[in-house]
Amino acid sequence: MNEVEVFKYEALDAIISNFLREKESNIRDILSNAYQAVAKELYEAQQALAGKNQYDGLFHRWLAHINYPPSSAYELIGVHKERLRITEKQIEVFDTLPIGLAKTISTKSSESTPTKAQAKSEVLNGDIDTLKAYRERIIELESQAKRATEKAEQAESARQIAEEKTQQFEQLFGEQSMYDASVTKVTNGDAITYAVYSFQEDTRSFIEKYAHLTHFGREFDGMIDEGRVEYLKAIDSAMDFLNGMKRMLTQQEAIIIEQ
């Protein structure tokens, strides 16, 4: 069986391509106007028969008589109801939409979530004009919303952790008012005494983090000179600080500077 060749405007010469594009546009306009007109007729018929006992079930029997599926009828009725709700400017856009897209954004579920409501708003503003693009936009917005929620949860988790650490710190070392704004420079003797636990913890963490470097003899032998110099600078700075601390602590009477 021979495959049907795919139609492409680009494969035609300019004259026939433009001619057929115009015909397609005209046909779509006719169909658009037709479904809007049918939606209006169905809506008016339903409204005339609604809420009256003597007409109970008559609308469905009438739909069966004209061989019109109830599900399709109620979809178009929803389209017309939507048209009655929106602004005149939005109606201009709405009337040009493909029937599938018009039906989709006319359902109650089209505003069931913030992302769907935004996508619908973009359709009515003229930014989206196909059902495929509408569905893709919802997926995009839902993905953005998910990332935003995850970031908010991470921020809240970080806040709670920081709050817990602050509470733990104050339980061990007293309120942070004993410290200056940097929280690393103590301002009285009691704070220096309490800070020993923080100093121990930070020192232990530093050693655990970089202990593996003491086994990198071969790697250090092969490193560039610039890297070796930077390591040595950092080590010298640390040694100067630690030796200074050791001298202060091994004096017979440690000097505490009050500010």
Coordinates of N, CA, C and O in Angstrom, one line a residue, residues 41-162:
E41 N -27.6 28.3 20.2 CA -28.9 27.7 20.0 C -29.1 26.6 21.1 O -30.2 26.5 21.6
L42 N -28.1 25.8 21.3 CA -28.3 24.8 22.3 C -28.5 25.4 23.7 O -29.3 24.9 24.5
Y43 N -27.8 26.4 24.0 CA -27.9 27.1 25.3 C -29.3 27.6 25.5 O -29.9 27.4 26.6
E44 N -29.8 28.3 24.5 CA -31.1 28.9 24.6 C -32.2 27.8 24.7 O -33.2 28.0 25.5
A45 N -32.0 26.7 24.0 CA -33.0 25.6 24.1 C -33.0 25.0 25.5 O -34.0 24.8 26.1
Q46 N -31.8 24.8 26.1 CA -31.7 24.2 27.4 C -32.3 25.2 28.4 O -33.0 24.7 29.3
Q47 N -32.0 26.5 28.3 CA -32.5 27.4 29.3 C -34.0 27.5 29.3 O -34.7 27.6 30.3
A48 N -34.6 27.4 28.1 CA -36.1 27.5 28.0 C -36.8 26.3 28.6 O -37.9 26.4 29.1
L49 N -36.1 25.2 28.6 CA -36.7 23.9 29.2 C -36.3 23.6 30.6 O -36.8 22.7 31.2
A50 N -35.3 24.4 31.1 CA -34.8 24.1 32.4 C -35.7 24.6 33.5 O -36.4 25.6 33.4
G51 N -35.8 23.8 34.6 CA -36.6 24.2 35.8 C -38.1 24.2 35.7 O -38.8 24.8 36.4
K52 N -38.6 23.5 34.7 CA -40.0 23.4 34.5 C -40.5 21.9 34.5 O -40.0 21.2 33.6
N53 N -41.3 21.6 35.4 CA -41.7 20.2 35.6 C -42.3 19.6 34.3 O -42.0 18.4 34.0
Q54 N -43.1 20.4 33.6 CA -43.7 19.8 32.4 C -42.8 19.5 31.3 O -43.1 18.7 30.4
Y55 N -41.5 20.1 31.4 CA -40.5 19.8 30.4 C -39.4 18.9 30.9 O -38.4 18.8 30.2
D56 N -39.7 18.2 32.0 CA -38.6 17.4 32.6 C -38.2 16.3 31.6 O -39.0 15.5 31.1
G57 N -36.9 16.3 31.3 CA -36.3 15.3 30.4 C -36.5 15.7 28.9 O -36.0 14.9 28.0
L58 N -37.3 16.7 28.6 CA -37.6 17.0 27.2 C -36.3 17.4 26.4 O -36.2 17.1 25.3
F59 N -35.4 18.2 27.1 CA -34.2 18.6 26.4 C -33.4 17.4 25.9 O -33.0 17.4 24.7
H60 N -33.3 16.4 26.7 CA -32.6 15.2 26.3 C -33.3 14.4 25.2 O -32.7 13.9 24.2
R61 N -34.6 14.4 25.3 CA -35.4 13.7 24.2 C -35.3 14.5 22.9 O -35.2 13.9 21.8
W62 N -35.2 15.8 23.0 CA -35.1 16.6 21.8 C -33.7 16.4 21.2 O -33.6 16.3 19.9
L63 N -32.7 16.3 22.0 CA -31.3 16.1 21.5 C -31.3 14.7 20.7 O -30.6 14.6 19.7
A64 N -32.0 13.7 21.3 CA -32.0 12.4 20.7 C -32.7 12.5 19.3 O -32.3 11.9 18.3
H65 N -33.8 13.3 19.3 CA -34.6 13.5 18.1 C -33.7 14.1 17.0 O -33.8 13.7 15.8
I66 N -32.9 15.1 17.3 CA -32.1 15.7 16.3 C -30.7 15.0 16.1 O -29.8 15.5 15.4
N67 N -30.6 13.9 16.8 CA -29.4 13.0 16.7 C -28.1 13.8 17.2 O -27.1 13.8 16.5
Y68 N -28.3 14.5 18.3 CA -27.1 15.3 18.8 C -26.7 14.7 20.1 O -27.5 14.7 21.1
P69 N -25.5 14.2 20.3 CA -25.0 13.6 21.5 C -25.1 14.6 22.7 O -24.6 15.7 22.6
P70 N -25.7 14.2 23.8 CA -25.8 15.1 25.0 C -24.4 15.6 25.4 O -24.3 16.8 25.8
S71 N -23.4 14.7 25.4 CA -22.1 15.2 25.9 C -21.5 16.3 25.0 O -21.0 17.3 25.5
S72 N -21.7 16.2 23.7 CA -21.3 17.3 22.8 C -22.1 18.5 23.0 O -21.6 19.7 23.0
A73 N -23.4 18.3 23.3 CA -24.3 19.5 23.5 C -23.9 20.3 24.7 O -23.8 21.5 24.7
Y74 N -23.6 19.6 25.8 CA -23.2 20.3 27.0 C -21.8 20.9 26.9 O -21.6 21.9 27.6
E75 N -21.0 20.3 26.1 CA -19.7 21.0 25.9 C -19.9 22.3 25.2 O -19.3 23.3 25.6
L76 N -20.7 22.4 24.2 CA -21.0 23.6 23.5 C -21.7 24.6 24.4 O -21.5 25.8 24.3
I77 N -22.7 24.1 25.2 CA -23.4 25.0 26.1 C -22.4 25.6 27.1 O -22.5 26.8 27.4
G78 N -21.4 24.8 27.5 CA -20.3 25.4 28.4 C -19.5 26.5 27.7 O -19.2 27.5 28.3
V79 N -19.3 26.3 26.4 CA -18.6 27.3 25.6 C -19.4 28.6 25.5 O -18.8 29.7 25.7
H80 N -20.7 28.5 25.3 CA -21.5 29.7 25.3 C -21.6 30.4 26.6 O -21.5 31.6 26.7
K81 N -21.7 29.6 27.7 CA -21.7 30.2 29.1 C -20.4 30.9 29.3 O -20.4 32.0 29.9
E82 N -19.3 30.3 28.9 CA -18.0 31.0 29.0 C -18.0 32.3 28.3 O -17.5 33.3 28.8
R83 N -18.5 32.3 27.1 CA -18.5 33.5 26.3 C -19.3 34.6 26.9 O -19.0 35.8 26.8
L84 N -20.4 34.2 27.7 CA -21.2 35.2 28.4 C -20.5 35.8 29.6 O -20.8 36.9 30.0
R85 N -19.5 35.1 30.1 CA -18.8 35.5 31.3 C -17.6 36.5 31.1 O -17.3 37.3 31.9
I86 N -17.0 36.3 29.9 CA -15.7 37.0 29.7 C -16.0 38.5 29.1 O -17.1 38.8 28.7
T87 N -14.9 39.2 29.1 CA -15.0 40.6 28.6 C -15.2 40.7 27.1 O -14.9 39.7 26.4
E88 N -15.6 41.9 26.6 CA -15.7 42.0 25.1 C -14.4 41.8 24.4 O -14.3 41.2 23.3
K89 N -13.3 42.3 25.0 CA -12.0 42.2 24.4 C -11.6 40.7 24.3 O -11.0 40.2 23.4
Q90 N -11.9 39.9 25.4 CA -11.6 38.5 25.4 C -12.5 37.7 24.4 O -12.1 36.7 23.9
I91 N -13.7 38.2 24.2 CA -14.6 37.6 23.3 C -14.0 37.6 21.9 O -14.1 36.6 21.1
E92 N -13.4 38.7 21.5 CA -12.7 38.8 20.2 C -11.7 37.7 20.0 O -11.6 37.1 18.9
V93 N -11.0 37.4 21.0 CA -10.0 36.3 21.0 C -10.7 34.9 21.0 O -10.4 34.0 20.2
F94 N -11.6 34.8 21.9 CA -12.3 33.6 22.2 C -13.0 33.0 20.9 O -13.0 31.8 20.6
D95 N -13.6 33.9 20.1 CA -14.4 33.5 18.9 C -13.4 33.0 17.8 O -13.9 32.4 16.9
T96 N -12.2 33.3 17.9 CA -11.2 32.8 16.9 C -10.5 31.5 17.3 O -9.8 30.9 16.5
L97 N -10.8 31.0 18.5 CA -10.1 29.8 19.0 C -10.6 28.5 18.3 O -11.8 28.4 18.0
P98 N -9.7 27.6 18.1 CA -10.2 26.2 17.6 C -11.2 25.7 18.6 O -11.1 25.9 19.8
I99 N -12.1 24.9 18.1 CA -13.2 24.4 19.0 C -12.7 23.6 20.2 O -13.2 23.7 21.3
G100 N -11.6 22.8 19.9 CA -11.1 22.0 21.0 C -10.6 22.8 22.1 O -10.8 22.5 23.3
L101 N -9.8 23.9 21.8 CA -9.3 24.8 22.8 C -10.4 25.5 23.5 O -10.4 25.7 24.8
A102 N -11.4 26.0 22.8 CA -12.5 26.7 23.4 C -13.3 25.8 24.4 O -13.7 26.3 25.5
K103 N -13.5 24.6 24.0 CA -14.2 23.6 24.9 C -13.4 23.4 26.2 O -13.9 23.4 27.3
T104 N -12.1 23.3 26.0 CA -11.2 22.9 27.1 C -11.2 24.0 28.2 O -11.3 23.8 29.4
I105 N -11.1 25.3 27.7 CA -11.0 26.4 28.7 C -12.3 26.8 29.2 O -12.4 27.7 30.1
S106 N -13.4 26.2 28.7 CA -14.7 26.5 29.1 C -15.2 25.6 30.2 O -16.3 25.7 30.8
T107 N -14.4 24.6 30.5 CA -14.8 23.6 31.6 C -14.5 24.2 33.0 O -13.6 25.1 33.1
K108 N -15.2 23.7 34.0 CA -14.9 24.1 35.4 C -13.5 23.8 35.8 O -12.9 24.6 36.5
S109 N -12.9 22.7 35.3 CA -11.6 22.4 35.7 C -10.5 23.3 35.1 O -9.3 23.2 35.5
S110 N -10.9 24.1 34.2 CA -9.9 25.0 33.6 C -9.3 26.0 34.5 O -8.3 26.7 34.2
E111 N -10.0 26.2 35.7 CA -9.5 27.1 36.7 C -9.3 26.4 38.0 O -9.3 27.1 39.1
S112 N -9.2 25.1 38.0 CA -9.1 24.3 39.2 C -7.8 24.5 40.0 O -7.7 24.2 41.1
T113 N -6.7 25.0 39.3 CA -5.4 25.2 39.9 C -4.9 26.6 39.4 O -5.3 27.0 38.3
P114 N -4.0 27.2 40.2 CA -3.5 28.5 39.7 C -2.8 28.4 38.4 O -2.9 29.3 37.6
T115 N -2.1 27.3 38.1 CA -1.4 27.2 36.8 C -2.4 27.1 35.7 O -2.2 27.7 34.6
K116 N -3.5 26.3 35.8 CA -4.5 26.2 34.8 C -5.2 27.6 34.6 O -5.4 28.0 33.4
A117 N -5.4 28.3 35.7 CA -6.1 29.6 35.6 C -5.2 30.6 34.8 O -5.7 31.4 34.0
Q118 N -3.9 30.5 35.1 CA -3.0 31.4 34.4 C -2.9 31.0 32.9 O -2.9 31.9 32.0
A119 N -2.8 29.7 32.6 CA -2.8 29.3 31.2 C -4.1 29.8 30.4 O -4.0 30.2 29.3
K120 N -5.2 29.6 31.1 CA -6.5 30.1 30.5 C -6.4 31.6 30.3 O -6.9 32.0 29.2
S121 N -5.9 32.3 31.2 CA -5.8 33.8 31.1 C -5.0 34.1 29.9 O -5.3 35.1 29.1
E122 N -3.9 33.4 29.7 CA -3.0 33.6 28.5 C -3.7 33.3 27.2 O -3.4 34.0 26.2
V123 N -4.6 32.3 27.2 CA -5.3 32.0 26.0 C -6.3 33.2 25.7 O -6.3 33.7 24.5
L124 N -7.0 33.7 26.7 CA -7.9 34.7 26.5 C -7.3 36.1 26.2 O -7.9 37.0 25.6
N125 N -6.0 36.2 26.5 CA -5.2 37.4 26.2 C -4.6 37.3 24.8 O -4.0 38.3 24.3
G126 N -4.8 36.2 24.1 CA -4.3 36.0 22.8 C -2.9 35.5 22.7 O -2.3 35.4 21.6
D127 N -2.3 35.0 23.8 CA -0.9 34.5 23.8 C -0.8 33.1 23.4 O 0.3 32.6 23.0
I128 N -1.9 32.3 23.5 CA -1.9 30.9 23.2 C -3.1 30.7 22.2 O -4.2 31.1 22.6
D129 N -2.9 30.0 21.1 CA -4.0 29.8 20.2 C -4.2 28.4 19.7 O -4.9 28.1 18.8
T130 N -3.5 27.4 20.3 CA -3.7 26.0 20.0 C -3.8 25.2 21.3 O -3.3 25.6 22.3
L131 N -4.5 24.1 21.2 CA -4.7 23.2 22.3 C -3.4 22.6 22.8 O -3.1 22.5 24.0
K132 N -2.5 22.3 21.8 CA -1.2 21.7 22.1 C -0.4 22.7 22.9 O 0.2 22.3 23.9
A133 N -0.4 24.0 22.5 CA 0.4 25.0 23.2 C -0.1 25.2 24.5 O 0.6 25.5 25.5
Y134 N -1.5 25.2 24.7 CA -2.1 25.4 26.0 C -1.7 24.3 27.0 O -1.3 24.5 28.1
R135 N -1.7 23.0 26.5 CA -1.3 21.9 27.4 C 0.2 22.0 27.8 O 0.5 21.7 28.9
E136 N 1.0 22.4 26.8 CA 2.4 22.5 27.1 C 2.7 23.6 28.1 O 3.6 23.5 28.9
R137 N 1.9 24.7 28.0 CA 2.0 25.8 28.9 C 1.7 25.4 30.3 O 2.3 25.8 31.3
I138 N 0.6 24.6 30.5 CA 0.3 24.1 31.8 C 1.4 23.3 32.4 O 1.7 23.4 33.6
I139 N 2.0 22.4 31.6 CA 3.1 21.6 32.1 C 4.3 22.5 32.5 O 4.9 22.3 33.6
E140 N 4.5 23.5 31.7 CA 5.6 24.4 32.0 C 5.4 25.2 33.3 O 6.2 25.3 34.2
L141 N 4.1 25.7 33.5 CA 3.8 26.4 34.7 C 3.8 25.5 35.9 O 4.2 25.9 37.0
E142 N 3.3 24.3 35.8 CA 3.3 23.3 36.9 C 4.7 23.0 37.3 O 5.0 22.9 38.5
S143 N 5.6 22.9 36.3 CA 7.0 22.6 36.6 C 7.7 23.8 37.4 O 8.4 23.7 38.4
Q144 N 7.3 25.0 37.0 CA 7.8 26.2 37.6 C 7.3 26.3 39.1 O 8.0 26.7 40.0
A145 N 6.0 26.0 39.2 CA 5.4 26.0 40.5 C 6.0 25.0 41.5 O 6.2 25.3 42.7
K146 N 6.3 23.8 40.9 CA 7.0 22.8 41.7 C 8.3 23.2 42.2 O 8.7 23.0 43.4
R147 N 9.1 23.9 41.3 CA 10.4 24.3 41.6 C 10.3 25.4 42.7 O 11.2 25.5 43.6
A148 N 9.4 26.3 42.6 CA 9.2 27.4 43.5 C 8.8 26.8 44.9 O 9.3 27.3 45.9
T149 N 8.0 25.8 44.9 CA 7.6 25.2 46.2 C 8.8 24.5 46.8 O 9.0 24.6 48.0
E150 N 9.6 23.8 46.0 CA 10.8 23.1 46.5 C 11.7 24.1 47.1 O 12.3 23.9 48.2
K151 N 11.9 25.3 46.4 CA 12.8 26.3 47.0 C 12.3 26.9 48.3 O 13.1 27.1 49.2
A152 N 11.0 27.1 48.3 CA 10.4 27.6 49.6 C 10.5 26.6 50.7 O 10.8 27.0 51.8
E153 N 10.4 25.3 50.4 CA 10.5 24.3 51.4 C 12.0 24.2 51.9 O 12.3 24.1 53.1
Q154 N 12.9 24.4 51.0 CA 14.3 24.4 51.3 C 14.7 25.6 52.2 O 15.4 25.4 53.2
A155 N 14.1 26.7 51.8 CA 14.4 27.9 52.6 C 13.8 27.8 54.0 O 14.5 28.2 55.0
E156 N 12.6 27.2 54.1 CA 12.0 27.1 55.4 C 12.8 26.1 56.2 O 13.0 26.2 57.5
S157 N 13.3 25.0 55.6 CA 14.1 24.0 56.3 C 15.4 24.6 56.8 O 15.8 24.4 57.9
A158 N 16.0 25.5 55.9 CA 17.3 26.1 56.3 C 17.0 27.1 57.5 O 17.8 27.2 58.4
R159 N 15.9 27.8 57.4 CA 15.5 28.7 58.5 C 15.4 28.0 59.8 O 15.8 28.4 60.9
Q160 N 14.7 26.8 59.8 CA 14.5 26.0 61.0 C 15.8 25.5 61.6 O 16.0 25.5 62.8
I161 N 16.7 25.0 60.6 CA 18.0 24.5 61.1 C 18.8 25.6 61.7 O 19.4 25.4 62.8
A162 N 18.7 26.8 61.1 CA 19.5 28.0 61.7 C 18.9 28.4 63.0 O 19.7 28.7 64.0

